[in-house]
């Protein structure tokens, strides 16, 4: 979903939108399951990896991973739907589908019966607002749509990486390296070395292309990794802080709370209740 706000939001909530999509000027993240559909290929950078969503295909991914639409769609419309992860977990979707989302895959599903996203969004975008008397009805219809997509997508193929992400090769190389090494003890100099650039110049070209600093992108990757570990393991919060690349538990708590709106332990409890 296009956002004019900061690089990380706790959640966009249950929301949808339909319209032309410019290139995203900033890589962002939000703790929702996102579904989108367009009449043209959509070129993304998700968690540092280039991916293309084929035209006319429903695509689902966990938006806690830093992501950015790197090529706009001109006048052609894109349709987005977001649902908070805590809400999606309550819908008891197939385990195979959720596992793939949490692993960072884009799940692709052809539109089929009961999965007409564009038609649904035409009325849901007003009905899901808090003051609408039809909010509950719209929520149930969206749940039915997501259930159908999840069952169809449990065994589908992931998105295919295109030859180019539309970014400068050195920026793409740095973003891809960060996605693999955000949990390590790395800094700007390490990232710049992957593109054979001076650290100061690397910071300039990365921010110009991605809309965030190298340090911010590393932090986004670490938060996404921590969220994944909180959901998929029984490891202690202190262990997850270390495995996600944070220098201390106090730093982890402060950054996690600021970006996710809650503590790591509360985040885990809220989602585990919905299993």
Coordinates of N, CA and C in Angstrom, one line a residue, residues 2 17-22 73-78 80:
X2 N 0.5 2.2 -0.8 CA 1.3 3.5 -0.8 C 1.1 4.2 0.5
X17 N -7.8 0.1 -1.0 CA -7.6 1.3 -1.8 C -7.5 0.9 -3.3
X18 N -7.9 1.7 -4.2 CA -7.8 1.4 -5.6 C -7.5 2.7 -6.4
X19 N -6.4 2.7 -7.2 CA -6.0 3.9 -7.9 C -4.6 3.7 -8.5
X20 N -4.2 4.7 -9.3 CA -2.9 4.6 -9.9 C -1.8 4.7 -8.8
X21 N -0.7 4.0 -9.1 CA 0.4 3.9 -8.1 C 1.7 4.4 -8.6
X22 N 2.2 5.5 -8.0 CA 3.5 6.0 -8.4 C 4.6 5.1 -7.8
X73 N 2.9 2.7 -12.0 CA 2.0 2.0 -13.0 C 1.4 3.0 -13.9
X74 N 1.9 4.3 -13.9 CA 1.3 5.3 -14.8 C -0.1 5.6 -14.4
X75 N -1.0 5.6 -15.4 CA -2.4 5.8 -15.1 C -3.2 4.6 -14.8
X76 N -2.6 3.4 -14.8 CA -3.3 2.2 -14.6 C -3.5 2.0 -13.1
X77 N -4.6 1.5 -12.6 CA -4.9 1.4 -11.2 C -4.3 0.1 -10.6
X78 N -4.0 0.2 -9.3 CA -3.6 -1.0 -8.5 C -4.7 -1.1 -7.4
X80 N -5.3 -2.5 -3.5 CA -4.6 -3.0 -2.3 C -5.7 -3.3 -1.2

